[in-house]
C-alpha atoms as a PDB file:
ATOM      1  CA  GLU A   1     -30.606 -30.396 -32.136  1.00  0.00           C
ATOM      2  CA  ALA A   2     -27.805 -27.841 -31.888  1.00  0.00           C
ATOM      3  CA  GLY A   3     -28.999 -26.149 -35.061  1.00  0.00           C
ATOM      4  CA  ILE A   4     -26.324 -27.504 -37.407  1.00  0.00           C
ATOM      5  CA  GLN A   5     -27.527 -28.154 -40.935  1.00  0.00           C
ATOM      6  CA  VAL A   6     -26.982 -31.807 -41.872  1.00  0.00           C
ATOM      7  CA  ILE A   7     -26.952 -32.821 -45.547  1.00  0.00           C
ATOM      8  CA  PHE A   8     -27.541 -36.513 -46.210  1.00  0.00           C
ATOM      9  CA  GLY A   9     -25.812 -36.628 -49.572  1.00  0.00           C
ATOM     10  CA  VAL A  10     -26.733 -38.445 -52.758  1.00  0.00           C
ATOM     11  CA  ALA A  11     -28.874 -41.574 -52.579  1.00  0.00           C
ATOM     12  CA  GLY A  12     -27.012 -44.605 -53.913  1.00  0.00           C
ATOM     13  CA  LEU A  13     -23.578 -42.941 -53.941  1.00  0.00           C
ATOM     14  CA  LYS A  14     -21.158 -43.290 -51.063  1.00  0.00           C
ATOM     15  CA  THR A  15     -19.372 -40.020 -50.330  1.00  0.00           C
ATOM     16  CA  HIS A  16     -15.700 -40.943 -50.101  1.00  0.00           C
ATOM     17  CA  SER A  17     -14.192 -37.515 -50.867  1.00  0.00           C
ATOM     18  CA  LYS A  18     -12.505 -35.642 -48.031  1.00  0.00           C
ATOM     19  CA  LEU A  19     -13.532 -31.991 -48.237  1.00  0.00           C
ATOM     20  CA  LEU A  20     -13.843 -28.898 -46.077  1.00  0.00           C
ATOM     21  CA  LEU A  21     -15.118 -25.515 -47.199  1.00  0.00           C
ATOM     22  CA  ILE A  22     -14.566 -22.623 -44.804  1.00  0.00           C
ATOM     23  CA  THR A  23     -16.072 -19.175 -45.399  1.00  0.00           C
ATOM     24  CA  ARG A  24     -14.293 -16.450 -43.453  1.00  0.00           C
ATOM     25  CA  GLU A  25     -15.123 -12.768 -43.107  1.00  0.00           C
ATOM     26  CA  GLU A  26     -12.001 -10.743 -43.786  1.00  0.00           C
ATOM     27  CA  GLY A  27     -12.833  -7.090 -43.358  1.00  0.00           C
ATOM     28  CA  ARG A  28     -15.741  -6.400 -45.679  1.00  0.00           C
ATOM     29  CA  VAL A  29     -15.046  -9.419 -47.840  1.00  0.00           C
ATOM     30  CA  GLN A  30     -15.987 -13.068 -47.478  1.00  0.00           C
ATOM     31  CA  ARG A  31     -13.197 -15.420 -48.504  1.00  0.00           C
ATOM     32  CA  ASN A  32     -13.436 -19.165 -49.069  1.00  0.00           C
ATOM     33  CA  TYR A  33     -10.802 -21.696 -48.048  1.00  0.00           C
ATOM     34  CA  ALA A  34     -10.947 -25.301 -49.233  1.00  0.00           C
ATOM     35  CA  HIS A  35      -9.309 -28.414 -47.832  1.00  0.00           C
ATOM     36  CA  VAL A  36      -9.099 -31.345 -50.248  1.00  0.00           C
ATOM     37  CA  GLY A  37      -7.457 -34.467 -48.863  1.00  0.00           C
ATOM     38  CA  THR A  38      -6.652 -38.108 -49.450  1.00  0.00           C
ATOM     39  CA  GLY A  39      -7.555 -39.379 -45.965  1.00  0.00           C
ATOM     40  CA  ASN A  40     -10.458 -39.449 -43.566  1.00  0.00           C
ATOM     41  CA  PHE A  41     -11.038 -36.984 -40.744  1.00  0.00           C
ATOM     42  CA  ASN A  42     -10.532 -39.777 -38.232  1.00  0.00           C
ATOM     43  CA  GLU A  43      -8.654 -39.277 -34.970  1.00  0.00           C
ATOM     44  CA  ALA A  44      -7.983 -43.014 -34.621  1.00  0.00           C
ATOM     45  CA  THR A  45      -6.203 -43.383 -37.969  1.00  0.00           C
ATOM     46  CA  ALA A  46      -4.612 -39.910 -38.071  1.00  0.00           C
ATOM     47  CA  GLY A  47      -1.617 -41.106 -36.070  1.00  0.00           C
ATOM     48  CA  VAL A  48      -1.128 -44.262 -38.141  1.00  0.00           C
ATOM     49  CA  PHE A  49      -1.961 -43.358 -41.758  1.00  0.00           C
ATOM     50  CA  SER A  50       0.226 -41.207 -44.026  1.00  0.00           C
ATOM     51  CA  ASP A  51      -1.968 -38.846 -46.082  1.00  0.00           C
ATOM     52  CA  LEU A  52      -1.771 -35.605 -48.045  1.00  0.00           C
ATOM     53  CA  ALA A  53      -4.090 -32.604 -48.201  1.00  0.00           C
ATOM     54  CA  LEU A  54      -4.265 -29.265 -49.972  1.00  0.00           C
ATOM     55  CA  LEU A  55      -5.472 -26.201 -48.049  1.00  0.00           C
ATOM     56  CA  THR A  56      -6.026 -23.368 -50.493  1.00  0.00           C
ATOM     57  CA  ALA A  57      -7.759 -20.065 -51.123  1.00  0.00           C
ATOM     58  CA  ASP A  58      -7.326 -20.434 -54.904  1.00  0.00           C
ATOM     59  CA  ARG A  59     -10.711 -19.436 -56.311  1.00  0.00           C
ATOM     60  CA  ARG A  60     -10.440 -22.002 -59.095  1.00  0.00           C
ATOM     61  CA  ILE A  61     -10.503 -24.725 -56.432  1.00  0.00           C
ATOM     62  CA  THR A  62     -12.702 -23.161 -53.743  1.00  0.00           C
ATOM     63  CA  GLY A  63     -15.397 -22.278 -56.269  1.00  0.00           C
ATOM     64  CA  GLU A  64     -15.650 -25.865 -57.464  1.00  0.00           C
ATOM     65  CA  VAL A  65     -15.624 -27.290 -53.922  1.00  0.00           C
ATOM     66  CA  GLU A  66     -18.508 -24.935 -53.158  1.00  0.00           C
ATOM     67  CA  ARG A  67     -20.246 -26.180 -56.313  1.00  0.00           C
ATOM     68  CA  LEU A  68     -19.837 -29.779 -55.173  1.00  0.00           C
ATOM     69  CA  PHE A  69     -21.349 -29.057 -51.757  1.00  0.00           C
ATOM     70  CA  ALA A  70     -24.288 -27.435 -53.564  1.00  0.00           C
ATOM     71  CA  PHE A  71     -24.688 -30.677 -55.514  1.00  0.00           C
ATOM     72  CA  PHE A  72     -24.847 -32.653 -52.262  1.00  0.00           C
ATOM     73  CA  GLU A  73     -27.718 -30.453 -51.165  1.00  0.00           C
ATOM     74  CA  HIS A  74     -29.485 -30.195 -54.532  1.00  0.00           C
ATOM     75  CA  ASN A  75     -28.770 -33.409 -56.432  1.00  0.00           C
ATOM     76  CA  TYR A  76     -30.495 -32.213 -59.598  1.00  0.00           C
ATOM     77  CA  GLN A  77     -27.884 -29.444 -60.012  1.00  0.00           C
ATOM     78  CA  ARG A  78     -24.866 -31.186 -61.467  1.00  0.00           C
ATOM     79  CA  GLY A  79     -22.077 -28.661 -61.788  1.00  0.00           C
ATOM     80  CA  VAL A  80     -19.295 -28.309 -64.333  1.00  0.00           C
ATOM     81  CA  PHE A  81     -15.814 -29.021 -62.966  1.00  0.00           C
ATOM     82  CA  ARG A  82     -12.797 -27.785 -64.911  1.00  0.00           C
ATOM     83  CA  HIS A  83     -10.207 -28.140 -62.155  1.00  0.00           C
ATOM     84  CA  LEU A  84     -11.514 -30.793 -59.764  1.00  0.00           C
ATOM     85  CA  ILE A  85     -11.895 -34.321 -61.116  1.00  0.00           C
ATOM     86  CA  VAL A  86     -15.028 -35.834 -59.617  1.00  0.00           C
ATOM     87  CA  SER A  87     -16.241 -39.444 -59.502  1.00  0.00           C
ATOM     88  CA  PRO A  88     -18.453 -40.979 -60.681  1.00  0.00           C
ATOM     89  CA  TYR A  89     -18.699 -38.388 -63.457  1.00  0.00           C
ATOM     90  CA  SER A  90     -15.247 -37.678 -64.806  1.00  0.00           C
ATOM     91  CA  THR A  91     -12.413 -39.509 -63.003  1.00  0.00           C
ATOM     92  CA  ARG A  92     -12.191 -42.437 -65.400  1.00  0.00           C
ATOM     93  CA  ARG A  93     -12.580 -40.231 -68.486  1.00  0.00           C
ATOM     94  CA  ARG A  94     -10.189 -37.463 -67.424  1.00  0.00           C
ATOM     95  CA  PHE A  95      -7.359 -39.744 -66.308  1.00  0.00           C
ATOM     96  CA  SER A  96      -7.814 -41.878 -69.447  1.00  0.00           C
ATOM     97  CA  GLN A  97      -7.460 -38.724 -71.539  1.00  0.00           C
ATOM     98  CA  MET A  98      -4.259 -37.832 -69.714  1.00  0.00           C
ATOM     99  CA  ILE A  99      -2.850 -41.293 -70.382  1.00  0.00           C
ATOM    100  CA  ASP A 100      -3.845 -40.905 -74.041  1.00  0.00           C
ATOM    101  CA  ARG A 101      -1.884 -37.647 -74.116  1.00  0.00           C
ATOM    102  CA  GLU A 102       1.220 -39.483 -72.834  1.00  0.00           C
ATOM    103  CA  ILE A 103       0.678 -42.185 -75.477  1.00  0.00           C
ATOM    104  CA  LYS A 104       0.547 -39.487 -78.167  1.00  0.00           C
ATOM    105  CA  GLU A 105       3.796 -37.982 -76.854  1.00  0.00           C
ATOM    106  CA  ALA A 106       5.520 -41.385 -76.889  1.00  0.00           C
ATOM    107  CA  LYS A 107       4.383 -42.180 -80.427  1.00  0.00           C
ATOM    108  CA  ALA A 108       5.762 -38.820 -81.545  1.00  0.00           C
ATOM    109  CA  GLY A 109       9.155 -39.851 -80.200  1.00  0.00           C
ATOM    110  CA  ARG A 110       9.095 -37.566 -77.190  1.00  0.00           C
ATOM    111  CA  LYS A 111       9.656 -38.505 -73.552  1.00  0.00           C
ATOM    112  CA  ALA A 112       6.403 -39.655 -71.961  1.00  0.00           C
ATOM    113  CA  TRP A 113       5.855 -40.856 -68.422  1.00  0.00           C
ATOM    114  CA  MET A 114       3.450 -41.046 -65.501  1.00  0.00           C
ATOM    115  CA  ILE A 115       3.515 -41.974 -61.817  1.00  0.00           C
ATOM    116  CA  LEU A 116       0.566 -43.473 -59.957  1.00  0.00           C
ATOM    117  CA  LYS A 117       0.595 -43.933 -56.189  1.00  0.00           C
ATOM    118  CA  CYS A 118      -2.495 -45.553 -54.704  1.00  0.00           C
ATOM    119  CA  ASN A 119      -3.733 -48.172 -52.285  1.00  0.00           C
ATOM    120  CA  ASN A 120      -5.297 -50.534 -54.810  1.00  0.00           C
ATOM    121  CA  LEU A 121      -5.168 -50.943 -58.588  1.00  0.00           C
ATOM    122  CA  THR A 122      -7.813 -53.413 -59.744  1.00  0.00           C
ATOM    123  CA  ASP A 123      -9.998 -51.672 -62.345  1.00  0.00           C
ATOM    124  CA  ALA A 124      -9.768 -53.690 -65.573  1.00  0.00           C
ATOM    125  CA  GLY A 125     -10.364 -50.723 -67.881  1.00  0.00           C
ATOM    126  CA  MET A 126      -7.649 -48.567 -66.371  1.00  0.00           C
ATOM    127  CA  ILE A 127      -5.223 -51.488 -66.298  1.00  0.00           C
ATOM    128  CA  ARG A 128      -5.808 -52.040 -70.019  1.00  0.00           C
ATOM    129  CA  LYS A 129      -5.117 -48.347 -70.561  1.00  0.00           C
ATOM    130  CA  LEU A 130      -1.817 -48.641 -68.659  1.00  0.00           C
ATOM    131  CA  TYR A 131      -0.855 -51.672 -70.774  1.00  0.00           C
ATOM    132  CA  GLU A 132      -1.617 -49.627 -73.893  1.00  0.00           C
ATOM    133  CA  ALA A 133       0.607 -46.842 -72.583  1.00  0.00           C
ATOM    134  CA  SER A 134       3.441 -49.270 -71.896  1.00  0.00           C
ATOM    135  CA  ARG A 135       3.253 -50.743 -75.397  1.00  0.00           C
ATOM    136  CA  ALA A 136       3.416 -47.216 -76.842  1.00  0.00           C
ATOM    137  CA  GLY A 137       6.596 -46.494 -74.891  1.00  0.00           C
ATOM    138  CA  VAL A 138       5.254 -44.506 -71.945  1.00  0.00           C
ATOM    139  CA  GLU A 139       7.346 -45.023 -68.800  1.00  0.00           C
ATOM    140  CA  VAL A 140       4.896 -45.910 -66.023  1.00  0.00           C
ATOM    141  CA  THR A 141       5.851 -46.054 -62.347  1.00  0.00           C
ATOM    142  CA  LEU A 142       3.343 -47.619 -59.961  1.00  0.00           C
ATOM    143  CA  ILE A 143       3.517 -47.368 -56.179  1.00  0.00           C
ATOM    144  CA  VAL A 144       0.680 -49.575 -54.956  1.00  0.00           C
ATOM    145  CA  ARG A 145       0.439 -50.346 -51.264  1.00  0.00           C
ATOM    146  CA  GLY A 146      -2.201 -53.070 -51.436  1.00  0.00           C
ATOM    147  CA  ALA A 147      -3.858 -55.089 -54.178  1.00  0.00           C
ATOM    148  CA  SER A 148      -2.659 -54.755 -57.770  1.00  0.00           C
ATOM    149  CA  ALA A 149      -4.133 -56.774 -60.635  1.00  0.00           C
ATOM    150  CA  LEU A 150      -1.573 -55.418 -63.105  1.00  0.00           C
ATOM    151  CA  ARG A 151       1.413 -57.543 -64.143  1.00  0.00           C
ATOM    152  CA  ALA A 152       4.472 -55.350 -64.545  1.00  0.00           C
ATOM    153  CA  GLY A 153       7.531 -56.099 -66.653  1.00  0.00           C
ATOM    154  CA  VAL A 154       5.910 -58.557 -69.076  1.00  0.00           C
ATOM    155  CA  LYS A 155       7.571 -58.393 -72.489  1.00  0.00           C
ATOM    156  CA  GLY A 156       5.251 -57.068 -75.184  1.00  0.00           C
ATOM    157  CA  LEU A 157       2.640 -56.080 -72.600  1.00  0.00           C
ATOM    158  CA  SER A 158       4.034 -54.100 -69.698  1.00  0.00           C
ATOM    159  CA  GLU A 159       7.807 -53.952 -70.061  1.00  0.00           C
ATOM    160  CA  ASN A 160       7.745 -50.165 -69.522  1.00  0.00           C
ATOM    161  CA  ILE A 161       5.849 -50.484 -66.236  1.00  0.00           C
ATOM    162  CA  LYS A 162       7.668 -50.675 -62.905  1.00  0.00           C
ATOM    163  CA  ALA A 163       5.666 -51.497 -59.797  1.00  0.00           C
ATOM    164  CA  TYR A 164       6.628 -50.949 -56.161  1.00  0.00           C
ATOM    165  CA  SER A 165       4.982 -51.326 -52.782  1.00  0.00           C
ATOM    166  CA  VAL A 166       6.022 -49.109 -49.883  1.00  0.00           C
ATOM    167  CA  VAL A 167       6.023 -50.652 -46.420  1.00  0.00           C
ATOM    168  CA  GLY A 168       7.089 -48.355 -43.605  1.00  0.00           C
ATOM    169  CA  ARG A 169       6.296 -47.102 -40.144  1.00  0.00           C
ATOM    170  CA  TYR A 170       3.028 -45.540 -41.297  1.00  0.00           C
ATOM    171  CA  LEU A 171       0.331 -46.983 -43.535  1.00  0.00           C
ATOM    172  CA  GLU A 172       0.788 -45.303 -46.934  1.00  0.00           C
ATOM    173  CA  HIS A 173      -2.693 -44.038 -47.741  1.00  0.00           C
ATOM    174  CA  ALA A 174      -2.205 -41.033 -50.045  1.00  0.00           C
ATOM    175  CA  ARG A 175      -3.183 -41.234 -53.695  1.00  0.00           C
ATOM    176  CA  VAL A 176      -1.004 -39.217 -56.077  1.00  0.00           C
ATOM    177  CA  VAL A 177      -1.018 -39.075 -59.883  1.00  0.00           C
ATOM    178  CA  VAL A 178       1.652 -37.271 -61.911  1.00  0.00           C
ATOM    179  CA  PHE A 179       1.835 -36.945 -65.703  1.00  0.00           C
ATOM    180  CA  GLY A 180       4.806 -35.809 -67.792  1.00  0.00           C
ATOM    181  CA  ALA A 181       2.491 -33.632 -69.907  1.00  0.00           C
ATOM    182  CA  GLY A 182       5.040 -32.787 -72.570  1.00  0.00           C
ATOM    183  CA  GLY A 183       7.667 -31.463 -70.184  1.00  0.00           C
ATOM    184  CA  LYS A 184       5.298 -29.526 -67.920  1.00  0.00           C
ATOM    185  CA  PRO A 185       4.361 -32.130 -65.270  1.00  0.00           C
ATOM    186  CA  GLU A 186       0.853 -32.120 -63.845  1.00  0.00           C
ATOM    187  CA  PHE A 187       0.270 -33.215 -60.258  1.00  0.00           C
ATOM    188  CA  TYR A 188      -2.917 -34.455 -58.592  1.00  0.00           C
ATOM    189  CA  ILE A 189      -3.797 -35.791 -55.162  1.00  0.00           C
ATOM    190  CA  SER A 190      -6.964 -37.841 -54.841  1.00  0.00           C
ATOM    191  CA  SER A 191      -9.348 -39.651 -52.535  1.00  0.00           C
ATOM    192  CA  ALA A 192      -9.850 -42.362 -55.183  1.00  0.00           C
ATOM    193  CA  ASP A 193      -8.083 -45.636 -55.732  1.00  0.00           C
ATOM    194  CA  TRP A 194      -8.180 -47.058 -59.249  1.00  0.00           C
ATOM    195  CA  MET A 195     -10.946 -49.535 -58.464  1.00  0.00           C
ATOM    196  CA  LYS A 196     -14.317 -49.796 -60.192  1.00  0.00           C
ATOM    197  CA  ARG A 197     -16.212 -48.750 -57.069  1.00  0.00           C
ATOM    198  CA  ASN A 198     -14.098 -45.604 -56.629  1.00  0.00           C
ATOM    199  CA  LEU A 199     -14.295 -44.618 -60.286  1.00  0.00           C
ATOM    200  CA  ASP A 200     -17.956 -45.412 -60.951  1.00  0.00           C
ATOM    201  CA  ARG A 201     -19.947 -45.726 -57.735  1.00  0.00           C
ATOM    202  CA  ARG A 202     -18.644 -43.162 -55.246  1.00  0.00           C
ATOM    203  CA  ILE A 203     -18.228 -39.429 -54.847  1.00  0.00           C
ATOM    204  CA  GLU A 204     -14.452 -38.975 -55.083  1.00  0.00           C
ATOM    205  CA  VAL A 205     -12.375 -35.864 -55.704  1.00  0.00           C
ATOM    206  CA  SER A 206      -8.953 -35.385 -57.276  1.00  0.00           C
ATOM    207  CA  VAL A 207      -7.426 -31.921 -57.051  1.00  0.00           C
ATOM    208  CA  PRO A 208      -4.612 -30.440 -59.153  1.00  0.00           C
ATOM    209  CA  ILE A 209      -1.567 -29.043 -57.358  1.00  0.00           C
ATOM    210  CA  TYR A 210      -0.902 -25.818 -59.216  1.00  0.00           C
ATOM    211  CA  ASP A 211       1.645 -24.266 -56.843  1.00  0.00           C
ATOM    212  CA  GLU A 212       5.109 -25.320 -58.039  1.00  0.00           C
ATOM    213  CA  ALA A 213       6.449 -24.936 -54.488  1.00  0.00           C
ATOM    214  CA  LEU A 214       4.220 -27.857 -53.447  1.00  0.00           C
ATOM    215  CA  GLN A 215       5.113 -30.123 -56.352  1.00  0.00           C
ATOM    216  CA  VAL A 216       7.567 -32.971 -55.747  1.00  0.00           C
ATOM    217  CA  ASP A 217      10.759 -33.174 -57.779  1.00  0.00           C
ATOM    218  CA  THR A 218       9.915 -36.161 -59.990  1.00  0.00           C
ATOM    219  CA  GLY A 219      13.616 -36.888 -60.417  1.00  0.00           C
ATOM    220  CA  SER A 220      14.239 -37.210 -56.696  1.00  0.00           C
ATOM    221  CA  ALA A 221      14.862 -40.394 -54.735  1.00  0.00           C
ATOM    222  CA  ALA A 222      11.438 -39.958 -53.128  1.00  0.00           C
ATOM    223  CA  TRP A 223       9.942 -41.609 -56.221  1.00  0.00           C
END
């Protein structure tokens, strides 16, 4: 009634991504800013949940966020995403490929590792992939707040996997994935847990953190 355009999304797919796209006139130029987060825009949970978000004017990111909003409006136009990782189309495949890269590094005798922080880890396919990585010698650190169907520290299966759960003042809600990537670590924050519904049946977005100033020291006590 106020004249705001409302887009109803994609039939059959829950939109679980947390996105803003702001277009701002700066002099004679229009500039896009994108916000990609791990938590809901919810005033009730904002003071209780611990989440992360990226606010950026990087055209690599803002262009693909704009492309995703266009998809919400015109479902027949499925865009190509080279920087964002989007469920249900590429999250499972892209993260599996990154694990495969760590497996290849380990088999070549080089240091290989990954860190996964999420709320729930229950997807059978991704758990099998993590077991495969462990058997190949990849060092896997899991920080899972809630349900985990993976058994860590089992000889011959998951002896290179360490699993932790963080319980603190705030509910740990952020999803973070970090890969060793041959000595040049790659960082992602995500709206998606590693559950079948998040990987295959929802609109989810993972975004790379390219700015080194925003990347966590993977050798620090924080991990």
